[in-house]
């Protein structure tokens, strides 16, 4: 069981969005999200916390990690050594990316598989809680690189997994980025219809309800259609009966052609060389 934690920002206008002031260049709100991946090829938000944009990610989300049967995956916005120690003592499983300059003391190096050049380091480390030098937490550090040679450093309490499995857990974090992108593109979350606080919160909640409805339809009907296809049908049949919606959902595609195909560009006509014939002319003599 995997839970990915992150937030996305929704911008507000300069004048009407002053209640969400964040900086001189931005007014915004945040949607802090816990994304569960219990089902294959399907993810859903199990918990959402809304805030203004000035609230840091680590201020609201990390106190709610209590489930010992899931692995929480977080980015660098959730670095907090005190919470690392609290989670480790509570046997909470997590994978968190740390900064390149985050200080760690290597206690024991683990063997790195030679057949996997992407794994750079695997070690048991000790981290000191800032301003509390007597408070230390022992974690596992895994360093790896991706296909573009970018280096990642993550700390974790998953002692039972291989270094590659831990790296793959962190790579699964891209699923929450896709979720945010899907919400903004297909449910128009980035376009707010009113900028009053209650209206903004309500629109975000209604958007989440619409996404949850599509997920429930997929689970109940066991359709192979994508969530986007389900949403399009919900919009079309929202005022129709459930039976009509199911008929449309289960209807086999009727189009047999290959669809619209791109025409080849005409381009410039090819210029062929002129074929000349031998000219036989005799000048008449008088």
Tab-separated table of C-alpha atoms in Angstrom:
chain	number	residue	atom	x	y	z
A	1	UNK	CA	0.000	0.000	0.000
A	2	UNK	CA	1.437	3.340	-1.099
A	3	UNK	CA	0.346	6.878	-0.172
A	4	UNK	CA	1.913	9.834	-1.961
A	5	UNK	CA	1.795	13.216	-0.237
A	6	UNK	CA	2.178	16.534	-2.037
A	7	UNK	CA	0.384	19.796	-2.711
A	8	UNK	CA	-0.606	21.862	-5.721
A	9	UNK	CA	-1.099	25.617	-5.949
A	10	UNK	CA	-4.081	27.417	-7.470
A	11	UNK	CA	-3.472	31.068	-8.294
A	12	UNK	CA	-5.751	33.931	-7.287
A	13	UNK	CA	-5.970	37.395	-8.925
A	14	UNK	CA	-4.130	40.388	-7.496
A	15	UNK	CA	-7.105	42.356	-6.172
A	16	UNK	CA	-9.858	39.832	-5.436
A	17	UNK	CA	-7.366	37.274	-4.156
A	18	UNK	CA	-5.701	39.377	-1.486
A	19	UNK	CA	-7.145	37.125	1.219
A	20	UNK	CA	-4.738	34.457	-0.090
A	21	UNK	CA	-1.675	36.733	-0.156
A	22	UNK	CA	1.531	34.716	-0.404
A	23	UNK	CA	4.154	37.102	-1.782
A	24	UNK	CA	4.440	40.285	-3.818
A	25	UNK	CA	4.000	38.295	-7.001
A	26	UNK	CA	1.444	35.691	-5.937
A	27	UNK	CA	-1.895	35.175	-4.227
A	28	UNK	CA	-2.880	31.526	-4.052
A	29	UNK	CA	-4.432	28.593	-2.236
A	30	UNK	CA	-3.045	25.088	-1.779
A	31	UNK	CA	-4.551	21.642	-1.963
A	32	UNK	CA	-2.512	19.284	0.250
A	33	UNK	CA	-3.313	15.780	-0.943
A	34	UNK	CA	-2.847	12.196	0.243
A	35	UNK	CA	-3.024	10.053	-2.891
A	36	UNK	CA	-3.620	6.319	-2.372
A	37	UNK	CA	-2.655	3.734	-4.973
A	38	UNK	CA	-4.527	0.705	-3.636
A	39	UNK	CA	-5.798	-0.335	-7.064
A	40	UNK	CA	-3.666	-1.093	-10.124
A	41	UNK	CA	-3.639	1.772	-12.628
A	42	UNK	CA	-5.915	3.829	-10.399
A	43	UNK	CA	-5.234	6.408	-7.704
A	44	UNK	CA	-7.588	8.389	-5.489
A	45	UNK	CA	-7.197	11.082	-2.800
A	46	UNK	CA	-7.872	9.642	0.653
A	47	UNK	CA	-7.394	12.957	2.440
A	48	UNK	CA	-7.269	16.585	1.314
A	49	UNK	CA	-6.388	19.665	3.379
A	50	UNK	CA	-6.976	23.137	1.930
A	51	UNK	CA	-4.975	26.203	2.930
A	52	UNK	CA	-3.756	29.538	1.651
A	53	UNK	CA	-0.548	29.488	-0.341
A	54	UNK	CA	1.617	30.866	2.466
A	55	UNK	CA	1.201	27.671	4.499
A	56	UNK	CA	4.227	25.413	4.031
A	57	UNK	CA	3.645	21.781	3.081
A	58	UNK	CA	5.273	20.531	6.283
A	59	UNK	CA	2.946	22.623	8.472
A	60	UNK	CA	-0.259	20.709	7.779
A	61	UNK	CA	0.286	17.317	6.228
A	62	UNK	CA	3.048	15.522	8.071
A	63	UNK	CA	1.305	15.382	11.454
A	64	UNK	CA	-1.362	13.105	10.007
A	65	UNK	CA	0.873	10.128	9.205
A	66	UNK	CA	-0.543	7.410	11.446
A	67	UNK	CA	-1.208	4.332	9.289
A	68	UNK	CA	1.432	1.657	9.881
A	69	UNK	CA	0.212	-0.425	6.928
A	70	UNK	CA	1.120	2.064	4.208
A	71	UNK	CA	4.344	3.625	2.940
A	72	UNK	CA	4.248	7.406	2.694
A	73	UNK	CA	6.261	8.984	-0.138
A	74	UNK	CA	7.139	12.683	0.081
A	75	UNK	CA	9.302	15.255	-1.655
A	76	UNK	CA	11.760	17.750	-0.160
A	77	UNK	CA	8.982	20.070	1.037
A	78	UNK	CA	8.350	17.666	3.928
A	79	UNK	CA	11.843	17.513	5.448
A	80	UNK	CA	11.524	17.639	9.231
A	81	UNK	CA	14.059	15.728	11.322
A	82	UNK	CA	11.913	15.889	14.442
A	83	UNK	CA	9.059	14.195	12.612
A	84	UNK	CA	11.470	11.671	11.090
A	85	UNK	CA	12.367	10.649	14.639
A	86	UNK	CA	8.705	10.574	15.714
A	87	UNK	CA	7.690	8.394	12.760
A	88	UNK	CA	10.621	6.026	13.182
A	89	UNK	CA	9.758	5.477	16.828
A	90	UNK	CA	6.099	4.898	15.904
A	91	UNK	CA	7.146	2.409	13.179
A	92	UNK	CA	5.640	4.545	10.433
A	93	UNK	CA	7.001	3.585	7.020
A	94	UNK	CA	8.084	6.464	4.812
A	95	UNK	CA	10.357	7.471	1.918
A	96	UNK	CA	11.353	11.149	1.860
A	97	UNK	CA	13.689	12.938	-0.508
A	98	UNK	CA	16.302	15.099	1.252
A	99	UNK	CA	18.517	17.928	0.067
A	100	UNK	CA	21.918	17.361	-1.495
A	101	UNK	CA	23.475	19.177	1.481
A	102	UNK	CA	21.419	17.475	4.204
A	103	UNK	CA	23.862	16.288	6.862
A	104	UNK	CA	23.991	12.579	7.575
A	105	UNK	CA	26.506	10.437	9.433
A	106	UNK	CA	27.111	7.008	7.911
A	107	UNK	CA	26.849	4.262	10.540
A	108	UNK	CA	27.096	1.276	8.258
A	109	UNK	CA	27.467	1.002	4.483
A	110	UNK	CA	25.402	-1.589	2.688
A	111	UNK	CA	26.581	-3.419	-0.425
A	112	UNK	CA	25.535	-1.796	-3.695
A	113	UNK	CA	24.533	-4.229	-6.478
A	114	UNK	CA	27.069	-4.150	-9.293
A	115	UNK	CA	24.418	-5.140	-11.843
A	116	UNK	CA	22.459	-1.948	-11.088
A	117	UNK	CA	24.628	1.099	-11.882
A	118	UNK	CA	21.710	3.404	-11.056
A	119	UNK	CA	22.144	2.770	-7.323
A	120	UNK	CA	24.965	4.973	-6.022
A	121	UNK	CA	24.808	4.400	-2.265
A	122	UNK	CA	22.937	2.342	0.307
A	123	UNK	CA	23.767	2.974	3.952
A	124	UNK	CA	22.440	3.191	7.498
A	125	UNK	CA	22.820	6.795	8.634
A	126	UNK	CA	22.213	8.964	11.664
A	127	UNK	CA	20.604	12.403	11.498
A	128	UNK	CA	20.641	15.008	14.278
A	129	UNK	CA	17.484	17.000	15.031
A	130	UNK	CA	18.288	20.727	14.605
A	131	UNK	CA	18.612	22.699	17.868
A	132	UNK	CA	18.438	19.384	19.762
A	133	UNK	CA	21.871	17.755	19.381
A	134	UNK	CA	21.002	14.969	21.813
A	135	UNK	CA	18.046	13.900	19.635
A	136	UNK	CA	19.159	11.595	16.832
A	137	UNK	CA	17.304	9.339	14.424
A	138	UNK	CA	18.678	6.339	12.558
A	139	UNK	CA	17.421	5.889	9.016
A	140	UNK	CA	18.403	4.247	5.773
A	141	UNK	CA	19.884	6.430	3.023
A	142	UNK	CA	19.599	5.464	-0.638
A	143	UNK	CA	21.180	7.510	-3.408
A	144	UNK	CA	20.291	6.779	-7.029
A	145	UNK	CA	20.238	8.443	-10.424
A	146	UNK	CA	17.651	8.443	-13.174
A	147	UNK	CA	17.985	8.102	-16.928
A	148	UNK	CA	18.927	11.780	-17.222
A	149	UNK	CA	21.771	11.403	-14.706
A	150	UNK	CA	19.902	13.383	-12.031
A	151	UNK	CA	20.860	12.272	-8.518
A	152	UNK	CA	18.276	11.677	-5.777
A	153	UNK	CA	18.850	11.145	-2.050
A	154	UNK	CA	16.048	9.576	-0.014
A	155	UNK	CA	15.828	8.453	3.605
A	156	UNK	CA	13.478	5.704	4.647
A	157	UNK	CA	12.428	3.299	7.370
A	158	UNK	CA	11.918	0.491	4.879
A	159	UNK	CA	14.764	-1.789	5.968
A	160	UNK	CA	13.094	-4.797	4.350
A	161	UNK	CA	13.298	-3.630	0.724
A	162	UNK	CA	16.178	-3.562	-1.727
A	163	UNK	CA	17.720	-0.256	-2.751
A	164	UNK	CA	16.151	-0.553	-6.204
A	165	UNK	CA	12.690	-1.149	-4.712
A	166	UNK	CA	13.079	1.979	-2.569
A	167	UNK	CA	14.152	3.990	-5.626
A	168	UNK	CA	11.088	2.715	-7.500
A	169	UNK	CA	8.829	3.728	-4.611
A	170	UNK	CA	10.047	7.289	-4.864
A	171	UNK	CA	9.712	7.260	-8.650
A	172	UNK	CA	6.032	6.401	-8.215
A	173	UNK	CA	5.625	9.929	-6.849
A	174	UNK	CA	4.983	11.062	-10.457
A	175	UNK	CA	1.445	9.675	-10.054
A	176	UNK	CA	0.397	12.610	-7.873
A	177	UNK	CA	1.759	15.056	-10.451
A	178	UNK	CA	-0.421	13.362	-13.064
A	179	UNK	CA	-3.388	13.577	-10.695
A	180	UNK	CA	-2.950	17.334	-10.228
A	181	UNK	CA	-2.548	17.806	-13.986
A	182	UNK	CA	-5.689	15.739	-14.666
A	183	UNK	CA	-7.743	17.761	-12.171
A	184	UNK	CA	-6.664	21.074	-13.642
A	185	UNK	CA	-7.091	20.078	-17.282
A	186	UNK	CA	-10.201	17.897	-17.296
A	187	UNK	CA	-12.105	19.311	-14.311
A	188	UNK	CA	-10.854	22.882	-14.828
A	189	UNK	CA	-9.604	23.213	-11.276
A	190	UNK	CA	-7.199	25.972	-12.328
A	191	UNK	CA	-10.120	28.168	-13.495
A	192	UNK	CA	-12.032	29.583	-10.554
A	193	UNK	CA	-15.561	30.900	-11.129
A	194	UNK	CA	-15.527	33.124	-8.043
A	195	UNK	CA	-12.713	34.439	-5.883
A	196	UNK	CA	-14.504	34.637	-2.549
A	197	UNK	CA	-13.010	32.226	0.029
A	198	UNK	CA	-16.089	30.034	0.472
A	199	UNK	CA	-16.620	29.836	-3.287
A	200	UNK	CA	-13.013	28.772	-3.865
A	201	UNK	CA	-13.155	26.069	-1.191
A	202	UNK	CA	-16.516	24.808	-2.466
A	203	UNK	CA	-15.311	24.599	-6.074
A	204	UNK	CA	-12.276	22.548	-5.022
A	205	UNK	CA	-14.448	20.174	-2.992
A	206	UNK	CA	-16.951	19.777	-5.846
A	207	UNK	CA	-14.107	19.022	-8.220
A	208	UNK	CA	-12.882	16.300	-5.865
A	209	UNK	CA	-16.409	14.897	-5.641
A	210	UNK	CA	-16.608	14.721	-9.446
A	211	UNK	CA	-13.309	12.838	-9.589
A	212	UNK	CA	-14.430	10.479	-6.830
A	213	UNK	CA	-17.673	9.808	-8.701
A	214	UNK	CA	-15.737	8.733	-11.783
A	215	UNK	CA	-13.541	6.417	-9.712
A	216	UNK	CA	-16.609	4.835	-8.055
A	217	UNK	CA	-18.230	4.285	-11.456
A	218	UNK	CA	-15.083	2.558	-12.711
A	219	UNK	CA	-14.918	0.308	-9.651
A	220	UNK	CA	-18.621	-0.596	-9.673
A	221	UNK	CA	-18.943	-1.223	-13.403
A	222	UNK	CA	-15.440	-2.687	-13.856
A	223	UNK	CA	-15.194	-0.824	-17.124
A	224	UNK	CA	-11.951	-0.727	-19.035
A	225	UNK	CA	-12.580	2.837	-20.160
A	226	UNK	CA	-10.279	5.543	-18.879
A	227	UNK	CA	-11.328	7.960	-16.158
A	228	UNK	CA	-11.474	10.697	-18.801
A	229	UNK	CA	-13.876	8.639	-20.949
A	230	UNK	CA	-16.068	8.003	-17.903
A	231	UNK	CA	-16.148	11.712	-17.091
A	232	UNK	CA	-17.217	12.587	-20.638
A	233	UNK	CA	-20.107	10.117	-20.448
A	234	UNK	CA	-21.147	11.400	-17.011
A	235	UNK	CA	-21.379	14.897	-18.452
A	236	UNK	CA	-23.508	13.684	-21.359
A	237	UNK	CA	-25.893	11.448	-19.359
A	238	UNK	CA	-26.034	13.391	-16.104
A	239	UNK	CA	-29.790	14.021	-16.574
A	240	UNK	CA	-30.556	10.557	-17.932
A	241	UNK	CA	-31.269	7.264	-16.199
A	242	UNK	CA	-28.559	4.984	-14.832
A	243	UNK	CA	-29.536	2.334	-17.373
A	244	UNK	CA	-28.947	4.658	-20.314
A	245	UNK	CA	-25.593	5.616	-18.874
A	246	UNK	CA	-24.599	1.947	-18.498
A	247	UNK	CA	-25.672	1.224	-22.084
A	248	UNK	CA	-23.425	4.017	-23.321
A	249	UNK	CA	-20.585	2.938	-21.045
A	250	UNK	CA	-20.684	-0.666	-22.251
A	251	UNK	CA	-21.410	0.125	-25.888
A	252	UNK	CA	-18.757	-1.195	-28.221
A	253	UNK	CA	-17.148	1.357	-30.519
A	254	UNK	CA	-18.888	1.482	-33.899
A	255	UNK	CA	-16.270	3.298	-35.909
A	256	UNK	CA	-14.396	0.917	-38.167
A	257	UNK	CA	-12.258	3.415	-40.047
A	258	UNK	CA	-8.803	4.504	-39.013
A	259	UNK	CA	-10.070	7.986	-38.246
A	260	UNK	CA	-8.857	11.228	-39.613
A	261	UNK	CA	-5.492	10.757	-41.193
A	262	UNK	CA	-2.973	13.432	-41.845
A	263	UNK	CA	-2.675	14.344	-45.489
A	264	UNK	CA	0.709	14.356	-47.039
A	265	UNK	CA	1.995	17.738	-47.948
A	266	UNK	CA	2.131	18.417	-51.661
A	267	UNK	CA	5.444	20.198	-51.605
A	268	UNK	CA	7.179	21.656	-54.604
A	269	UNK	CA	6.747	19.746	-57.898
A	270	UNK	CA	9.779	17.855	-59.009
A	271	UNK	CA	11.556	19.481	-61.924
A	272	UNK	CA	12.526	16.951	-64.561
A	273	UNK	CA	15.355	17.775	-66.977
A	274	UNK	CA	14.212	18.581	-70.494
A	275	UNK	CA	15.034	15.805	-72.924
A	276	UNK	CA	16.470	17.255	-76.122
A	277	UNK	CA	16.351	15.606	-79.525
A	278	UNK	CA	19.002	15.940	-82.146
A	279	UNK	CA	17.938	18.535	-84.666
A	280	UNK	CA	18.657	17.703	-88.297
A	281	UNK	CA	18.434	20.718	-90.566
A	282	UNK	CA	19.934	21.210	-94.042
A	283	UNK	CA	20.355	24.598	-95.428
A	284	UNK	CA	19.139	24.622	-99.042
A	285	UNK	CA	21.684	25.807	-101.577
A	286	UNK	CA	20.755	27.595	-104.782
